[in-house]
Short mmCIF file of C-alpha atoms in Angstrom, two decimals:
data_model
loop_
_atom_site.label_atom_id
_atom_site.label_comp_id
_atom_site.label_asym_id
_atom_site.label_seq_id
_atom_site.Cartn_x
_atom_site.Cartn_y
_atom_site.Cartn_z
CA UNK I 1 8.70 22.27 7.51
CA UNK I 2 6.76 20.13 5.08
CA UNK I 3 3.10 20.70 4.39
CA UNK I 4 0.72 18.40 2.57
CA UNK I 5 -2.05 20.15 0.65
CA UNK I 6 -5.49 18.61 0.34
CA UNK I 7 -8.73 20.09 -1.06
CA UNK I 8 -10.91 21.26 1.80
CA UNK I 9 -13.94 19.41 0.49
CA UNK I 10 -15.14 17.03 -2.18
CA UNK I 11 -18.54 15.57 -2.84
CA UNK I 12 -20.21 12.84 -4.81
CA UNK I 13 -23.44 10.92 -5.13
CA UNK I 14 -23.96 7.34 -3.98
CA UNK I 15 -22.44 4.93 -6.49
CA UNK I 16 -20.11 7.51 -7.98
CA UNK I 17 -16.34 7.72 -7.61
CA UNK I 18 -14.34 10.52 -6.02
CA UNK I 19 -10.62 11.20 -5.82
CA UNK I 20 -8.92 13.15 -3.06
CA UNK I 21 -5.48 14.56 -3.81
CA UNK I 22 -2.59 15.21 -1.45
CA UNK I 23 0.23 17.36 -2.80
CA UNK I 24 3.64 17.49 -1.20
CA UNK I 25 7.20 17.83 -2.42
CA UNK I 26 10.11 15.71 -3.55
CA UNK I 27 11.23 15.63 0.10
CA UNK I 28 8.15 13.79 1.30
CA UNK I 29 5.58 12.22 -1.05
CA UNK I 30 7.90 12.29 -4.04
CA UNK I 31 10.85 10.88 -2.13
CA UNK I 32 9.39 7.82 -0.44
CA UNK I 33 6.74 5.20 -1.00
CA UNK I 34 5.28 5.87 2.41
CA UNK I 35 1.89 7.54 2.13
CA UNK I 36 -1.06 6.63 4.32
CA UNK I 37 -4.69 7.70 4.30
CA UNK I 38 -7.01 7.89 7.29
CA UNK I 39 -10.78 8.18 7.56
CA UNK I 40 -12.26 9.99 10.54
CA UNK I 41 -15.93 10.23 11.39
CA UNK I 42 -16.96 13.04 13.78
CA UNK I 43 -15.93 12.29 17.32
CA UNK I 44 -14.21 9.05 16.35
CA UNK I 45 -10.64 7.79 16.21
CA UNK I 46 -8.87 7.98 12.82
CA UNK I 47 -8.97 4.73 10.88
CA UNK I 48 -6.20 3.53 8.57
CA UNK I 49 -7.55 3.03 5.04
CA UNK I 50 -4.39 2.89 2.88
CA UNK I 51 -0.69 2.54 3.71
CA UNK I 52 2.53 2.34 1.70
CA UNK I 53 0.79 4.37 -1.05
CA UNK I 54 -1.58 1.65 -2.23
CA UNK I 55 -1.89 -1.18 0.30
CA UNK I 56 -5.18 -1.84 2.05
CA UNK I 57 -5.33 -3.19 5.60
CA UNK I 58 -7.52 -6.23 6.08
CA UNK I 59 -11.14 -5.26 6.47
CA UNK I 60 -10.97 -2.13 4.33
CA UNK I 61 -13.24 -2.49 1.28
CA UNK I 62 -11.56 -2.67 -2.12
CA UNK I 63 -13.61 0.38 -3.09
CA UNK I 64 -10.76 2.33 -1.50
CA UNK I 65 -7.55 2.59 -3.51
CA UNK I 66 -4.40 4.69 -3.35
CA UNK I 67 -1.84 5.84 -5.86
CA UNK I 68 0.99 8.29 -6.29
CA UNK I 69 2.45 10.31 -9.15
CA UNK I 70 5.49 12.48 -8.60
CA UNK I 71 4.74 14.65 -5.55
CA UNK I 72 1.01 13.98 -5.42
CA UNK I 73 -0.78 11.08 -3.77
CA UNK I 74 -4.41 10.24 -4.39
CA UNK I 75 -7.16 8.34 -2.62
CA UNK I 76 -9.96 7.09 -4.83
CA UNK I 77 -13.25 5.86 -3.44
CA UNK I 78 -15.45 4.07 -5.93
CA UNK I 79 -19.07 3.07 -5.50
CA UNK I 80 -19.63 5.80 -2.90
CA UNK I 81 -21.77 4.87 0.07
CA UNK I 82 -23.37 7.17 2.61
CA UNK I 83 -21.13 5.79 5.36
CA UNK I 84 -18.09 7.03 3.44
CA UNK I 85 -19.01 10.59 4.43
CA UNK I 86 -16.15 11.61 6.73
CA UNK I 87 -12.93 13.57 6.92
CA UNK I 88 -9.94 12.07 5.13
CA UNK I 89 -6.32 12.82 5.97
CA UNK I 90 -3.19 11.93 4.05
CA UNK I 91 0.11 11.33 5.80
CA UNK I 92 3.63 11.10 4.42
CA UNK I 93 7.08 10.15 5.63
CA UNK I 94 9.70 12.85 5.02
CA UNK I 95 13.01 11.44 6.16
CA UNK I 96 14.66 10.94 9.52
CA UNK I 97 15.08 14.53 10.66
CA UNK I 98 11.50 15.70 10.19
CA UNK I 99 9.77 12.42 9.68
CA UNK I 100 6.00 12.54 9.46
CA UNK I 101 3.37 15.02 8.31
CA UNK I 102 -0.38 14.97 7.94
CA UNK I 103 -2.40 16.87 5.39
CA UNK I 104 -4.99 19.42 6.42
CA UNK I 105 -7.86 17.08 5.69
CA UNK I 106 -10.67 16.80 3.15
CA UNK I 107 -14.33 16.65 4.05
CA UNK I 108 -16.16 14.16 1.85
CA UNK I 109 -19.87 14.76 1.47
CA UNK I 110 -22.04 12.04 -0.05
CA UNK I 111 -25.00 13.86 -1.52
CA UNK T 1 -6.79 -8.62 19.38
CA UNK T 2 -4.35 -5.73 19.46
CA UNK T 3 -5.51 -2.95 21.77
CA UNK T 4 -4.12 0.36 22.97
CA UNK T 5 -5.86 1.81 26.02
CA UNK T 6 -5.00 5.32 27.15
CA UNK T 7 -5.33 7.08 30.47
CA UNK T 8 -8.21 9.43 31.20
CA UNK T 9 -8.85 13.07 30.47
CA UNK T 10 -6.73 15.72 32.15
CA UNK T 11 -7.23 19.39 32.97
CA UNK T 12 -4.04 21.37 33.50
CA UNK T 13 -3.07 24.97 34.15
CA UNK T 14 -0.71 26.83 31.82
CA UNK T 15 2.91 26.03 32.62
CA UNK T 16 2.13 22.61 34.07
CA UNK T 17 3.05 19.20 32.65
CA UNK T 18 0.90 16.26 31.65
CA UNK T 19 1.79 12.59 31.32
CA UNK T 20 -0.43 10.30 29.24
CA UNK T 21 -0.13 6.52 29.29
CA UNK T 22 -0.85 3.99 26.55
CA UNK T 23 -1.23 0.39 27.68
CA UNK T 24 -0.92 -2.22 24.95
CA UNK T 25 -2.17 -5.78 24.72
CA UNK T 26 -2.53 -8.55 22.17
CA UNK T 27 1.01 -8.50 20.80
CA UNK T 28 4.67 -8.39 21.85
CA UNK T 29 5.16 -4.80 22.99
CA UNK T 30 8.82 -4.49 22.02
CA UNK T 31 8.26 -5.53 18.41
CA UNK T 32 6.74 -2.32 17.07
CA UNK T 33 7.11 1.44 17.46
CA UNK T 34 4.57 3.55 19.32
CA UNK T 35 3.81 7.03 17.95
CA UNK T 36 2.02 9.95 19.55
CA UNK T 37 -0.31 12.13 17.50
CA UNK T 38 -2.45 15.00 18.72
CA UNK T 39 -5.52 16.65 17.27
CA UNK T 40 -6.65 20.09 18.36
CA UNK T 41 -10.38 20.91 18.19
CA UNK T 42 -11.47 21.20 14.56
CA UNK T 43 -7.97 20.57 13.27
CA UNK T 44 -6.18 17.72 11.55
CA UNK T 45 -3.82 15.29 13.25
CA UNK T 46 -0.32 16.43 14.15
CA UNK T 47 2.52 13.95 14.59
CA UNK T 48 4.53 14.46 17.78
CA UNK T 49 7.10 11.67 17.72
CA UNK T 50 7.82 7.99 18.12
CA UNK T 51 9.53 5.67 20.53
CA UNK T 52 11.28 2.45 19.59
CA UNK T 53 9.80 0.25 22.30
CA UNK T 54 12.69 -2.21 21.99
CA UNK T 55 15.50 0.13 23.02
CA UNK T 56 13.80 3.36 24.07
CA UNK T 57 15.23 5.47 21.24
CA UNK T 58 12.99 8.40 20.42
CA UNK T 59 12.46 10.80 17.54
CA UNK T 60 10.47 13.96 18.22
CA UNK T 61 8.94 16.43 15.80
CA UNK T 62 11.00 19.60 15.75
CA UNK T 63 8.05 21.60 17.07
CA UNK T 64 7.99 19.64 20.34
CA UNK T 65 11.69 19.12 20.97
CA UNK T 66 12.59 20.27 24.47
CA UNK T 67 9.00 19.96 25.71
CA UNK T 68 8.08 16.34 25.03
CA UNK T 69 9.45 13.15 26.54
CA UNK T 70 8.41 9.69 25.40
CA UNK T 71 9.22 6.68 27.54
CA UNK T 72 8.13 3.11 27.94
CA UNK T 73 7.91 0.37 30.56
CA UNK T 74 8.46 -2.95 28.82
CA UNK T 75 7.49 -4.93 31.93
CA UNK T 76 3.89 -3.76 31.60
CA UNK T 77 3.73 -3.05 27.87
CA UNK T 78 3.00 0.62 28.35
CA UNK T 79 4.22 3.75 26.60
CA UNK T 80 4.11 7.26 28.03
CA UNK T 81 4.13 10.77 26.62
CA UNK T 82 4.90 13.75 28.85
CA UNK T 83 4.44 17.30 27.60
CA UNK T 84 5.73 20.17 29.70
CA UNK T 85 5.27 23.96 29.80
CA UNK T 86 1.69 23.56 28.68
CA UNK T 87 -0.06 26.41 26.86
CA UNK T 88 -3.68 26.91 25.92
CA UNK T 89 -2.95 25.84 22.35
CA UNK T 90 -1.83 22.45 23.64
CA UNK T 91 -5.50 21.70 24.30
CA UNK T 92 -6.14 18.66 22.14
CA UNK T 93 -6.91 14.97 22.02
CA UNK T 94 -3.68 13.02 22.32
CA UNK T 95 -3.50 9.61 20.67
CA UNK T 96 -0.99 6.79 20.74
CA UNK T 97 -0.79 4.49 17.75
CA UNK T 98 1.25 1.48 16.74
CA UNK T 99 3.10 1.13 13.46
CA UNK T 100 4.28 -2.07 11.82
CA UNK T 101 6.03 -0.81 8.69
CA UNK T 102 6.48 2.96 8.70
CA UNK T 103 3.39 5.19 8.95
CA UNK T 104 0.67 2.55 9.00
CA UNK T 105 -0.80 3.85 12.27
CA UNK T 106 -3.06 1.01 13.38
CA UNK T 107 -4.55 0.58 15.83
CA UNK T 108 -4.96 3.86 17.66
CA UNK T 109 -5.71 4.37 21.32
CA UNK T 110 -9.07 5.83 22.18
CA UNK T 111 -7.54 9.25 22.75
CA UNK T 112 -6.94 11.37 25.85
CA UNK T 113 -8.38 14.86 26.02
CA UNK T 114 -5.96 17.31 27.59
CA UNK T 115 -7.44 20.69 28.41
CA UNK T 116 -5.13 23.55 29.31
CA UNK T 117 -6.97 26.37 31.02
CA UNK T 118 -6.35 28.83 33.81
#
């Protein structure tokens, strides 16, 4: 079974940039251009921030960007704002038989 | 606007089954897949499976095969997820979510808390 590895926590100051990594394998992240990122504030429903590796849904600020290199996907948040403090989860497609996996999550603290 | 509204919280005993509904509005129900994702307390999301709302074909995560059943009623634009043989570690918030392309889960339902306790 696939597992996506994320750092447990990252932090940054307002105005700075942070990058959250999500490491998988050639069977998931490395094999498909289907990586999504979700933001979740405590007690709230997850919110889609990035899909198809680097696409932003309407309404998501362009401070949020996604990329992928080999088996690792990344979410970069530039111009950090206090409201960006939340948990972030990556998600990858892994083929028809065992299709979809989430990462363990990264807690972003805006100092 | 597109909305997914789920049924209310449930409390079940170990060994029982639970059925959660997800009523959609604001779009043509049979156009897009509905997925089910659960989140245990303090944990990350866990994908359970999807249903093709057009033809009823399903694909379940290996972990839940044999215990989960996803169905839909196209006449009322509603998807259902039934989980059987409940255990205490099935205690979680269960979400439905729509996808347009592949894993672009958006929007999500508000979540249904299922508590399994004797």
